[in-house]
């Protein structure tokens, strides 16, 4: 039961049926109650499985978990049958077989499965129930190819996954054909491989060059924006640091040269010392010089009055004679 988790699911035509117990007819009620380990409920699901996607995987998961003990067989139609009854596929039959083998819910893959299930096919593979969505599937001239399976009580419905299908994926590819063609040309595919005309090839290559140029311009713009942002961050940091340094400088300047700064105190101290040096303190009142008359001592006779110099020689001689007379009186 754990083989599908460690290795690809085997092909039915490469191995014999592993169910050793007699294949007795089971009802849905009996299958849901559980069967012995050596008698798993053999559930069959078929399809084209082109462009295998999550919708396919979810349908197989539902088929695998319908009963407590089940063995899931998946039938894949060949390219001939598919092209005949449904249309052309993107993946060939070998690719579709391999895609199913690597799905974790699949226990066995039946290649070249029939389009309509026959009693002989059901008996050959000992199929108990057929799992498929309940929507009538009209094909090959029938309104519902599972009608006889439903009438036999062997049909178990599953739910479709909305929003995804092979047709939706193909529609996306067709809608965006130019995008995918340009991408594959850029990756090295030739115009012949892509079935692209010469004119379209040149157009796609020119568009690729334009896109490259736009991408370069976009990268340059992003780098320039990043550079400007870094410069703004750096300038903001520089301005912030400058403001901090300027505040610190102003504070230091005010501490040194402000009204109560250290420089003023130092200047006052030095000016006080200089004043003391140039004007020493007066003598005390008890000094003997204080007892003398406050009158000034007479000036020496040879000192002239600077304020009124003699205007003539006669005046000068008169002044000298008066000074001599004064000296005689003083004697």
mmCIF file of C-alpha atoms in Angstrom:
data_model
loop_
_atom_site.group_PDB
_atom_site.id
_atom_site.type_symbol
_atom_site.label_atom_id
_atom_site.label_comp_id
_atom_site.label_asym_id
_atom_site.label_seq_id
_atom_site.Cartn_x
_atom_site.Cartn_y
_atom_site.Cartn_z
ATOM 1 C CA UNK A 1 0.000 0.000 0.000
ATOM 2 C CA UNK A 2 2.989 2.392 0.422
ATOM 3 C CA UNK A 3 4.556 1.608 -2.943
ATOM 4 C CA UNK A 4 3.189 4.746 -4.641
ATOM 5 C CA UNK A 5 4.961 6.938 -2.073
ATOM 6 C CA UNK A 6 8.428 5.570 -2.864
ATOM 7 C CA UNK A 7 8.271 4.549 -6.540
ATOM 8 C CA UNK A 8 6.202 5.237 -9.665
ATOM 9 C CA UNK A 9 2.986 3.267 -10.015
ATOM 10 C CA UNK A 10 3.410 0.105 -12.138
ATOM 11 C CA UNK A 11 1.726 -0.499 -15.479
ATOM 12 C CA UNK A 12 -1.073 -3.069 -15.482
ATOM 13 C CA UNK A 13 0.283 -4.954 -18.496
ATOM 14 C CA UNK A 14 3.655 -5.443 -16.790
ATOM 15 C CA UNK A 15 2.322 -7.244 -13.729
ATOM 16 C CA UNK A 16 -0.441 -9.680 -12.812
ATOM 17 C CA UNK A 17 -3.391 -8.753 -10.634
ATOM 18 C CA UNK A 18 -2.330 -8.583 -6.971
ATOM 19 C CA UNK A 19 -5.781 -9.419 -5.619
ATOM 20 C CA UNK A 20 -5.513 -13.085 -4.513
ATOM 21 C CA UNK A 21 -8.914 -13.336 -2.848
ATOM 22 C CA UNK A 22 -11.921 -14.428 -4.902
ATOM 23 C CA UNK A 23 -13.426 -11.478 -6.663
ATOM 24 C CA UNK A 24 -16.896 -11.352 -5.215
ATOM 25 C CA UNK A 25 -19.386 -8.671 -6.001
ATOM 26 C CA UNK A 26 -19.353 -5.865 -3.411
ATOM 27 C CA UNK A 27 -21.987 -3.299 -2.643
ATOM 28 C CA UNK A 28 -21.143 0.292 -1.787
ATOM 29 C CA UNK A 29 -22.331 -0.277 1.793
ATOM 30 C CA UNK A 30 -20.010 -3.280 2.199
ATOM 31 C CA UNK A 31 -17.075 -1.360 0.714
ATOM 32 C CA UNK A 32 -17.603 1.570 3.059
ATOM 33 C CA UNK A 33 -17.648 -0.697 6.099
ATOM 34 C CA UNK A 34 -14.170 -1.910 5.216
ATOM 35 C CA UNK A 35 -12.758 -5.038 3.643
ATOM 36 C CA UNK A 36 -9.955 -7.416 4.658
ATOM 37 C CA UNK A 37 -6.394 -6.310 3.959
ATOM 38 C CA UNK A 38 -5.998 -8.956 1.263
ATOM 39 C CA UNK A 39 -9.200 -7.832 -0.434
ATOM 40 C CA UNK A 40 -8.985 -4.072 -1.146
ATOM 41 C CA UNK A 41 -11.806 -2.401 -3.030
ATOM 42 C CA UNK A 42 -10.587 -1.999 -6.596
ATOM 43 C CA UNK A 43 -11.609 1.441 -7.843
ATOM 44 C CA UNK A 44 -11.139 2.466 -11.460
ATOM 45 C CA UNK A 45 -10.845 6.026 -12.827
ATOM 46 C CA UNK A 46 -10.142 6.872 -16.446
ATOM 47 C CA UNK A 47 -9.474 9.962 -18.526
ATOM 48 C CA UNK A 48 -7.209 11.720 -20.990
ATOM 49 C CA UNK A 49 -5.166 13.583 -18.344
ATOM 50 C CA UNK A 50 -3.645 16.011 -20.841
ATOM 51 C CA UNK A 51 -1.543 18.746 -19.185
ATOM 52 C CA UNK A 52 -1.878 16.971 -15.836
ATOM 53 C CA UNK A 53 -2.920 19.550 -13.226
ATOM 54 C CA UNK A 54 -4.294 19.854 -9.707
ATOM 55 C CA UNK A 55 -7.874 19.204 -10.835
ATOM 56 C CA UNK A 56 -6.835 15.755 -12.084
ATOM 57 C CA UNK A 57 -4.916 15.056 -8.873
ATOM 58 C CA UNK A 58 -7.870 16.062 -6.667
ATOM 59 C CA UNK A 59 -10.228 13.781 -8.603
ATOM 60 C CA UNK A 60 -7.827 10.861 -8.121
ATOM 61 C CA UNK A 61 -7.450 11.696 -4.439
ATOM 62 C CA UNK A 62 -11.233 11.495 -4.034
ATOM 63 C CA UNK A 63 -11.331 8.168 -5.871
ATOM 64 C CA UNK A 64 -8.556 6.805 -3.631
ATOM 65 C CA UNK A 65 -10.304 7.868 -0.411
ATOM 66 C CA UNK A 66 -13.831 6.718 -1.275
ATOM 67 C CA UNK A 67 -13.427 3.582 0.859
ATOM 68 C CA UNK A 68 -11.256 2.732 3.866
ATOM 69 C CA UNK A 69 -9.306 0.053 1.996
ATOM 70 C CA UNK A 70 -9.013 0.753 -1.708
ATOM 71 C CA UNK A 71 -6.714 0.075 -4.648
ATOM 72 C CA UNK A 72 -6.839 2.745 -7.371
ATOM 73 C CA UNK A 73 -6.426 1.795 -11.007
ATOM 74 C CA UNK A 74 -6.207 4.649 -13.545
ATOM 75 C CA UNK A 75 -6.912 4.100 -17.218
ATOM 76 C CA UNK A 76 -5.361 6.467 -19.759
ATOM 77 C CA UNK A 77 -6.613 6.528 -23.337
ATOM 78 C CA UNK A 78 -4.154 6.362 -26.204
ATOM 79 C CA UNK A 79 -3.497 9.101 -28.741
ATOM 80 C CA UNK A 80 -5.484 7.334 -31.461
ATOM 81 C CA UNK A 81 -8.671 7.098 -29.397
ATOM 82 C CA UNK A 82 -8.282 10.608 -27.992
ATOM 83 C CA UNK A 83 -7.721 12.244 -31.385
ATOM 84 C CA UNK A 84 -10.635 10.312 -32.795
ATOM 85 C CA UNK A 85 -13.247 11.094 -30.143
ATOM 86 C CA UNK A 86 -12.028 14.265 -28.442
ATOM 87 C CA UNK A 87 -9.306 16.072 -30.375
ATOM 88 C CA UNK A 88 -5.617 16.786 -30.510
ATOM 89 C CA UNK A 89 -3.643 16.723 -27.274
ATOM 90 C CA UNK A 90 -0.704 18.817 -26.127
ATOM 91 C CA UNK A 91 1.060 15.874 -24.468
ATOM 92 C CA UNK A 92 1.495 12.564 -26.243
ATOM 93 C CA UNK A 93 0.361 9.279 -24.697
ATOM 94 C CA UNK A 94 3.781 8.366 -23.274
ATOM 95 C CA UNK A 95 4.012 11.688 -21.468
ATOM 96 C CA UNK A 96 0.505 11.287 -20.116
ATOM 97 C CA UNK A 97 1.224 7.756 -18.883
ATOM 98 C CA UNK A 98 4.317 8.923 -17.044
ATOM 99 C CA UNK A 99 2.477 11.852 -15.482
ATOM 100 C CA UNK A 100 -0.069 9.453 -13.944
ATOM 101 C CA UNK A 101 2.604 7.067 -12.694
ATOM 102 C CA UNK A 102 4.063 9.812 -10.516
ATOM 103 C CA UNK A 103 0.835 10.796 -8.813
ATOM 104 C CA UNK A 104 0.901 9.675 -5.178
ATOM 105 C CA UNK A 105 -2.715 8.442 -5.174
ATOM 106 C CA UNK A 106 -2.310 6.037 -8.109
ATOM 107 C CA UNK A 107 -1.587 2.350 -7.437
ATOM 108 C CA UNK A 108 -1.628 1.101 -11.032
ATOM 109 C CA UNK A 109 -1.814 2.622 -14.532
ATOM 110 C CA UNK A 110 -3.641 0.935 -17.407
ATOM 111 C CA UNK A 111 -2.299 2.051 -20.780
ATOM 112 C CA UNK A 112 -4.475 2.250 -23.891
ATOM 113 C CA UNK A 113 -7.679 2.185 -21.845
ATOM 114 C CA UNK A 114 -10.954 1.688 -23.754
ATOM 115 C CA UNK A 115 -13.213 4.667 -24.474
ATOM 116 C CA UNK A 116 -16.276 2.746 -23.313
ATOM 117 C CA UNK A 117 -15.995 0.241 -20.467
ATOM 118 C CA UNK A 118 -17.016 -3.278 -21.391
ATOM 119 C CA UNK A 119 -17.885 -6.152 -19.037
ATOM 120 C CA UNK A 120 -14.841 -8.027 -20.310
ATOM 121 C CA UNK A 121 -12.549 -5.151 -19.347
ATOM 122 C CA UNK A 122 -14.132 -4.841 -15.883
ATOM 123 C CA UNK A 123 -13.749 -8.566 -15.311
ATOM 124 C CA UNK A 124 -10.176 -8.674 -16.555
ATOM 125 C CA UNK A 125 -9.004 -6.070 -14.053
ATOM 126 C CA UNK A 126 -11.447 -7.156 -11.309
ATOM 127 C CA UNK A 127 -12.902 -3.683 -11.004
ATOM 128 C CA UNK A 128 -15.448 -3.134 -8.232
ATOM 129 C CA UNK A 129 -16.399 0.515 -8.797
ATOM 130 C CA UNK A 130 -15.821 3.262 -11.350
ATOM 131 C CA UNK A 131 -15.128 6.794 -10.073
ATOM 132 C CA UNK A 132 -15.880 9.872 -12.157
ATOM 133 C CA UNK A 133 -17.718 13.168 -11.828
ATOM 134 C CA UNK A 134 -21.496 12.845 -12.045
ATOM 135 C CA UNK A 135 -21.923 15.136 -15.073
ATOM 136 C CA UNK A 136 -23.153 13.091 -18.081
ATOM 137 C CA UNK A 137 -20.235 12.536 -20.447
ATOM 138 C CA UNK A 138 -21.551 12.465 -23.979
ATOM 139 C CA UNK A 139 -19.196 10.911 -26.531
ATOM 140 C CA UNK A 140 -18.960 8.239 -29.226
ATOM 141 C CA UNK A 141 -22.641 8.610 -30.113
ATOM 142 C CA UNK A 142 -23.802 8.151 -26.496
ATOM 143 C CA UNK A 143 -25.438 10.676 -24.209
ATOM 144 C CA UNK A 144 -23.483 9.253 -21.264
ATOM 145 C CA UNK A 145 -20.705 6.680 -21.675
ATOM 146 C CA UNK A 146 -21.091 5.727 -17.975
ATOM 147 C CA UNK A 147 -24.818 5.090 -18.174
ATOM 148 C CA UNK A 148 -24.545 1.302 -18.041
ATOM 149 C CA UNK A 149 -22.048 1.549 -15.141
ATOM 150 C CA UNK A 150 -24.530 3.652 -13.182
ATOM 151 C CA UNK A 151 -27.340 1.200 -13.913
ATOM 152 C CA UNK A 152 -25.178 -1.658 -12.639
ATOM 153 C CA UNK A 153 -24.611 0.132 -9.309
ATOM 154 C CA UNK A 154 -20.853 0.365 -9.881
ATOM 155 C CA UNK A 155 -20.570 4.132 -10.289
ATOM 156 C CA UNK A 156 -19.221 6.348 -7.483
ATOM 157 C CA UNK A 157 -19.262 10.127 -8.152
ATOM 158 C CA UNK A 158 -16.436 12.560 -7.445
ATOM 159 C CA UNK A 159 -16.443 16.359 -7.424
ATOM 160 C CA UNK A 160 -14.870 18.504 -10.126
ATOM 161 C CA UNK A 161 -12.408 21.238 -9.182
ATOM 162 C CA UNK A 162 -13.735 24.565 -10.409
ATOM 163 C CA UNK A 163 -11.442 27.131 -11.971
ATOM 164 C CA UNK A 164 -8.975 24.798 -13.653
ATOM 165 C CA UNK A 165 -9.137 22.381 -16.545
ATOM 166 C CA UNK A 166 -7.077 21.360 -19.558
ATOM 167 C CA UNK A 167 -9.268 23.527 -21.807
ATOM 168 C CA UNK A 168 -8.639 26.540 -19.558
ATOM 169 C CA UNK A 169 -4.881 26.017 -19.747
ATOM 170 C CA UNK A 170 -4.953 25.714 -23.543
ATOM 171 C CA UNK A 171 -7.067 28.885 -23.721
ATOM 172 C CA UNK A 172 -4.439 30.753 -21.726
ATOM 173 C CA UNK A 173 -1.713 29.560 -24.088
ATOM 174 C CA UNK A 174 -3.665 30.630 -27.165
ATOM 175 C CA UNK A 175 -4.560 33.992 -25.623
ATOM 176 C CA UNK A 176 -0.947 34.745 -24.656
ATOM 177 C CA UNK A 177 0.597 33.130 -27.717
ATOM 178 C CA UNK A 178 2.773 36.159 -28.556
ATOM 179 C CA UNK A 179 4.241 36.235 -25.058
ATOM 180 C CA UNK A 180 5.165 32.542 -25.098
ATOM 181 C CA UNK A 181 6.530 32.747 -28.673
ATOM 182 C CA UNK A 182 8.766 35.690 -27.737
ATOM 183 C CA UNK A 183 9.942 33.899 -24.598
ATOM 184 C CA UNK A 184 10.842 30.711 -26.449
ATOM 185 C CA UNK A 185 12.623 32.647 -29.202
ATOM 186 C CA UNK A 186 14.672 34.321 -26.507
ATOM 187 C CA UNK A 187 15.491 30.914 -25.007
ATOM 188 C CA UNK A 188 16.937 29.617 -28.275
ATOM 189 C CA UNK A 189 14.031 28.011 -30.133
ATOM 190 C CA UNK A 190 13.934 28.624 -33.871
ATOM 191 C CA UNK A 191 11.056 30.227 -35.737
ATOM 192 C CA UNK A 192 10.529 26.939 -37.588
ATOM 193 C CA UNK A 193 10.136 25.009 -34.350
ATOM 194 C CA UNK A 194 7.577 27.549 -33.154
ATOM 195 C CA UNK A 195 5.828 27.724 -36.541
ATOM 196 C CA UNK A 196 6.392 31.481 -36.626
ATOM 197 C CA UNK A 197 6.659 33.434 -39.879
ATOM 198 C CA UNK A 198 9.731 35.474 -40.801
ATOM 199 C CA UNK A 199 7.976 38.814 -40.218
ATOM 200 C CA UNK A 200 6.614 37.743 -36.841
ATOM 201 C CA UNK A 201 10.030 36.452 -35.831
ATOM 202 C CA UNK A 202 11.615 39.851 -36.533
ATOM 203 C CA UNK A 203 8.776 41.585 -34.730
ATOM 204 C CA UNK A 204 9.140 39.361 -31.663
ATOM 205 C CA UNK A 205 12.910 39.821 -31.569
ATOM 206 C CA UNK A 206 12.520 43.593 -31.825
ATOM 207 C CA UNK A 207 9.996 43.528 -28.984
ATOM 208 C CA UNK A 208 12.438 41.483 -26.920
ATOM 209 C CA UNK A 209 15.119 44.128 -27.494
ATOM 210 C CA UNK A 210 12.694 46.864 -26.471
ATOM 211 C CA UNK A 211 11.801 44.948 -23.316
ATOM 212 C CA UNK A 212 15.485 44.534 -22.478
ATOM 213 C CA UNK A 213 16.024 48.258 -22.900
ATOM 214 C CA UNK A 214 13.022 49.001 -20.684
ATOM 215 C CA UNK A 215 14.380 46.633 -18.077
ATOM 216 C CA UNK A 216 17.764 48.370 -18.147
ATOM 217 C CA UNK A 217 16.123 51.780 -17.788
ATOM 218 C CA UNK A 218 14.048 50.465 -14.923
ATOM 219 C CA UNK A 219 17.144 49.083 -13.192
ATOM 220 C CA UNK A 220 18.940 52.417 -13.637
ATOM 221 C CA UNK A 221 15.963 54.271 -12.174
ATOM 222 C CA UNK A 222 15.824 51.937 -9.208
ATOM 223 C CA UNK A 223 19.560 52.292 -8.601
ATOM 224 C CA UNK A 224 19.348 56.085 -8.889
ATOM 225 C CA UNK A 225 16.462 56.170 -6.439
ATOM 226 C CA UNK A 226 18.455 54.006 -4.078
ATOM 227 C CA UNK A 227 21.484 56.298 -4.448
ATOM 228 C CA UNK A 228 19.384 59.411 -3.800
ATOM 229 C CA UNK A 229 17.858 57.767 -0.772
ATOM 230 C CA UNK A 230 21.315 56.916 0.592
ATOM 231 C CA UNK A 231 22.518 60.477 -0.052
ATOM 232 C CA UNK A 232 19.483 61.852 1.770
ATOM 233 C CA UNK A 233 20.185 59.564 4.696
ATOM 234 C CA UNK A 234 23.847 60.619 4.770
ATOM 235 C CA UNK A 235 22.972 64.323 4.513
ATOM 236 C CA UNK A 236 20.438 63.969 7.291
ATOM 237 C CA UNK A 237 23.055 62.293 9.471
ATOM 238 C CA UNK A 238 25.613 64.978 8.642
ATOM 239 C CA UNK A 239 23.162 67.772 9.430
ATOM 240 C CA UNK A 240 22.225 66.117 12.679
ATOM 241 C CA UNK A 241 25.894 65.679 13.653
ATOM 242 C CA UNK A 242 26.643 69.292 12.635
ATOM 243 C CA UNK A 243 23.795 70.532 14.816
ATOM 244 C CA UNK A 244 25.087 68.508 17.749
ATOM 245 C CA UNK A 245 28.635 69.795 17.241
ATOM 246 C CA UNK A 246 27.423 73.395 16.844
ATOM 247 C CA UNK A 247 25.444 73.163 20.076
ATOM 248 C CA UNK A 248 28.510 71.782 21.808
ATOM 249 C CA UNK A 249 30.729 74.537 20.356
ATOM 250 C CA UNK A 250 28.287 77.297 21.366
ATOM 251 C CA UNK A 251 28.028 75.875 24.856
ATOM 252 C CA UNK A 252 31.794 75.732 25.223
ATOM 253 C CA UNK A 253 32.116 79.288 23.861
ATOM 254 C CA UNK A 254 29.555 80.616 26.337
ATOM 255 C CA UNK A 255 31.250 78.822 29.202
ATOM 256 C CA UNK A 256 34.526 80.464 28.219
ATOM 257 C CA UNK A 257 33.489 83.937 26.999
ATOM 258 C CA UNK A 258 30.009 84.391 28.477
ATOM 259 C CA UNK A 259 29.009 86.979 31.118
ATOM 260 C CA UNK A 260 30.078 84.631 33.886
ATOM 261 C CA UNK A 261 32.621 82.745 31.835
ATOM 262 C CA UNK A 262 36.007 81.508 32.846
ATOM 263 C CA UNK A 263 37.769 84.035 30.586
ATOM 264 C CA UNK A 264 36.167 87.008 32.381
ATOM 265 C CA UNK A 265 37.117 85.664 35.782
ATOM 266 C CA UNK A 266 40.664 85.069 34.613
ATOM 267 C CA UNK A 267 40.837 88.572 33.096
ATOM 268 C CA UNK A 268 39.568 90.141 36.308
ATOM 269 C CA UNK A 269 42.125 88.255 38.339
ATOM 270 C CA UNK A 270 44.994 89.327 36.051
ATOM 271 C CA UNK A 271 43.827 92.945 35.893
ATOM 272 C CA UNK A 272 43.674 93.026 39.694
ATOM 273 C CA UNK A 273 47.230 91.743 39.913
ATOM 274 C CA UNK A 274 48.444 94.360 37.409
ATOM 275 C CA UNK A 275 46.759 97.178 39.338
ATOM 276 C CA UNK A 276 48.393 96.011 42.494
ATOM 277 C CA UNK A 277 51.747 95.921 40.743
ATOM 278 C CA UNK A 278 51.465 99.477 39.274
ATOM 279 C CA UNK A 279 49.880 101.173 42.357
ATOM 280 C CA UNK A 280 51.288 99.794 45.622
ATOM 281 C CA UNK A 281 49.412 100.361 48.828
ATOM 282 C CA UNK A 282 49.805 103.730 50.747
ATOM 283 C CA UNK A 283 51.855 103.937 53.942
ATOM 284 C CA UNK A 284 49.999 103.763 57.196
ATOM 285 C CA UNK A 285 48.836 106.946 58.998
ATOM 286 C CA UNK A 286 51.481 106.558 61.737
ATOM 287 C CA UNK A 287 54.314 107.077 59.244
ATOM 288 C CA UNK A 288 56.734 109.985 60.149
ATOM 289 C CA UNK A 289 56.260 111.568 56.757
ATOM 290 C CA UNK A 290 52.647 112.262 57.616
ATOM 291 C CA UNK A 291 53.673 114.860 60.224
ATOM 292 C CA UNK A 292 55.245 117.251 57.763
ATOM 293 C CA UNK A 293 53.505 120.249 56.288
ATOM 294 C CA UNK A 294 51.308 119.493 53.396
ATOM 295 C CA UNK A 295 52.783 122.409 51.483
ATOM 296 C CA UNK A 296 54.829 121.593 48.537
ATOM 297 C CA UNK A 297 58.535 121.945 48.486
ATOM 298 C CA UNK A 298 59.804 124.848 46.413
ATOM 299 C CA UNK A 299 60.822 124.059 42.980
ATOM 300 C CA UNK A 300 64.483 124.289 42.083
ATOM 301 C CA UNK A 301 65.531 127.571 40.589
ATOM 302 C CA UNK A 302 66.483 125.976 37.319
ATOM 303 C CA UNK A 303 63.029 124.573 36.622
ATOM 304 C CA UNK A 304 61.026 126.804 34.342
ATOM 305 C CA UNK A 305 57.334 127.064 34.219
ATOM 306 C CA UNK A 306 56.294 125.016 31.269
ATOM 307 C CA UNK A 307 52.946 126.653 31.022
ATOM 308 C CA UNK A 308 54.338 130.228 30.327
ATOM 309 C CA UNK A 309 57.735 130.261 28.678
ATOM 310 C CA UNK A 310 59.543 133.663 28.371
ATOM 311 C CA UNK A 311 58.471 135.548 25.374
ATOM 312 C CA UNK A 312 61.776 137.577 24.972
ATOM 313 C CA UNK A 313 65.380 137.773 26.245
ATOM 314 C CA UNK A 314 64.565 140.733 28.420
ATOM 315 C CA UNK A 315 61.757 138.873 30.083
ATOM 316 C CA UNK A 316 64.060 135.932 30.597
ATOM 317 C CA UNK A 317 66.707 138.104 32.279
ATOM 318 C CA UNK A 318 64.040 139.721 34.466
ATOM 319 C CA UNK A 319 62.859 136.356 35.604
ATOM 320 C CA UNK A 320 66.359 135.283 36.452
ATOM 321 C CA UNK A 321 66.963 138.439 38.497
ATOM 322 C CA UNK A 322 63.714 137.938 40.399
ATOM 323 C CA UNK A 323 64.701 134.369 41.151
ATOM 324 C CA UNK A 324 68.042 135.484 42.446
ATOM 325 C CA UNK A 325 66.410 138.068 44.720
ATOM 326 C CA UNK A 326 64.131 135.440 46.063
ATOM 327 C CA UNK A 327 67.069 133.284 46.894
ATOM 328 C CA UNK A 328 68.740 136.087 48.776
ATOM 329 C CA UNK A 329 65.591 136.737 50.818
ATOM 330 C CA UNK A 330 65.337 133.080 51.644
ATOM 331 C CA UNK A 331 68.899 133.034 52.861
#
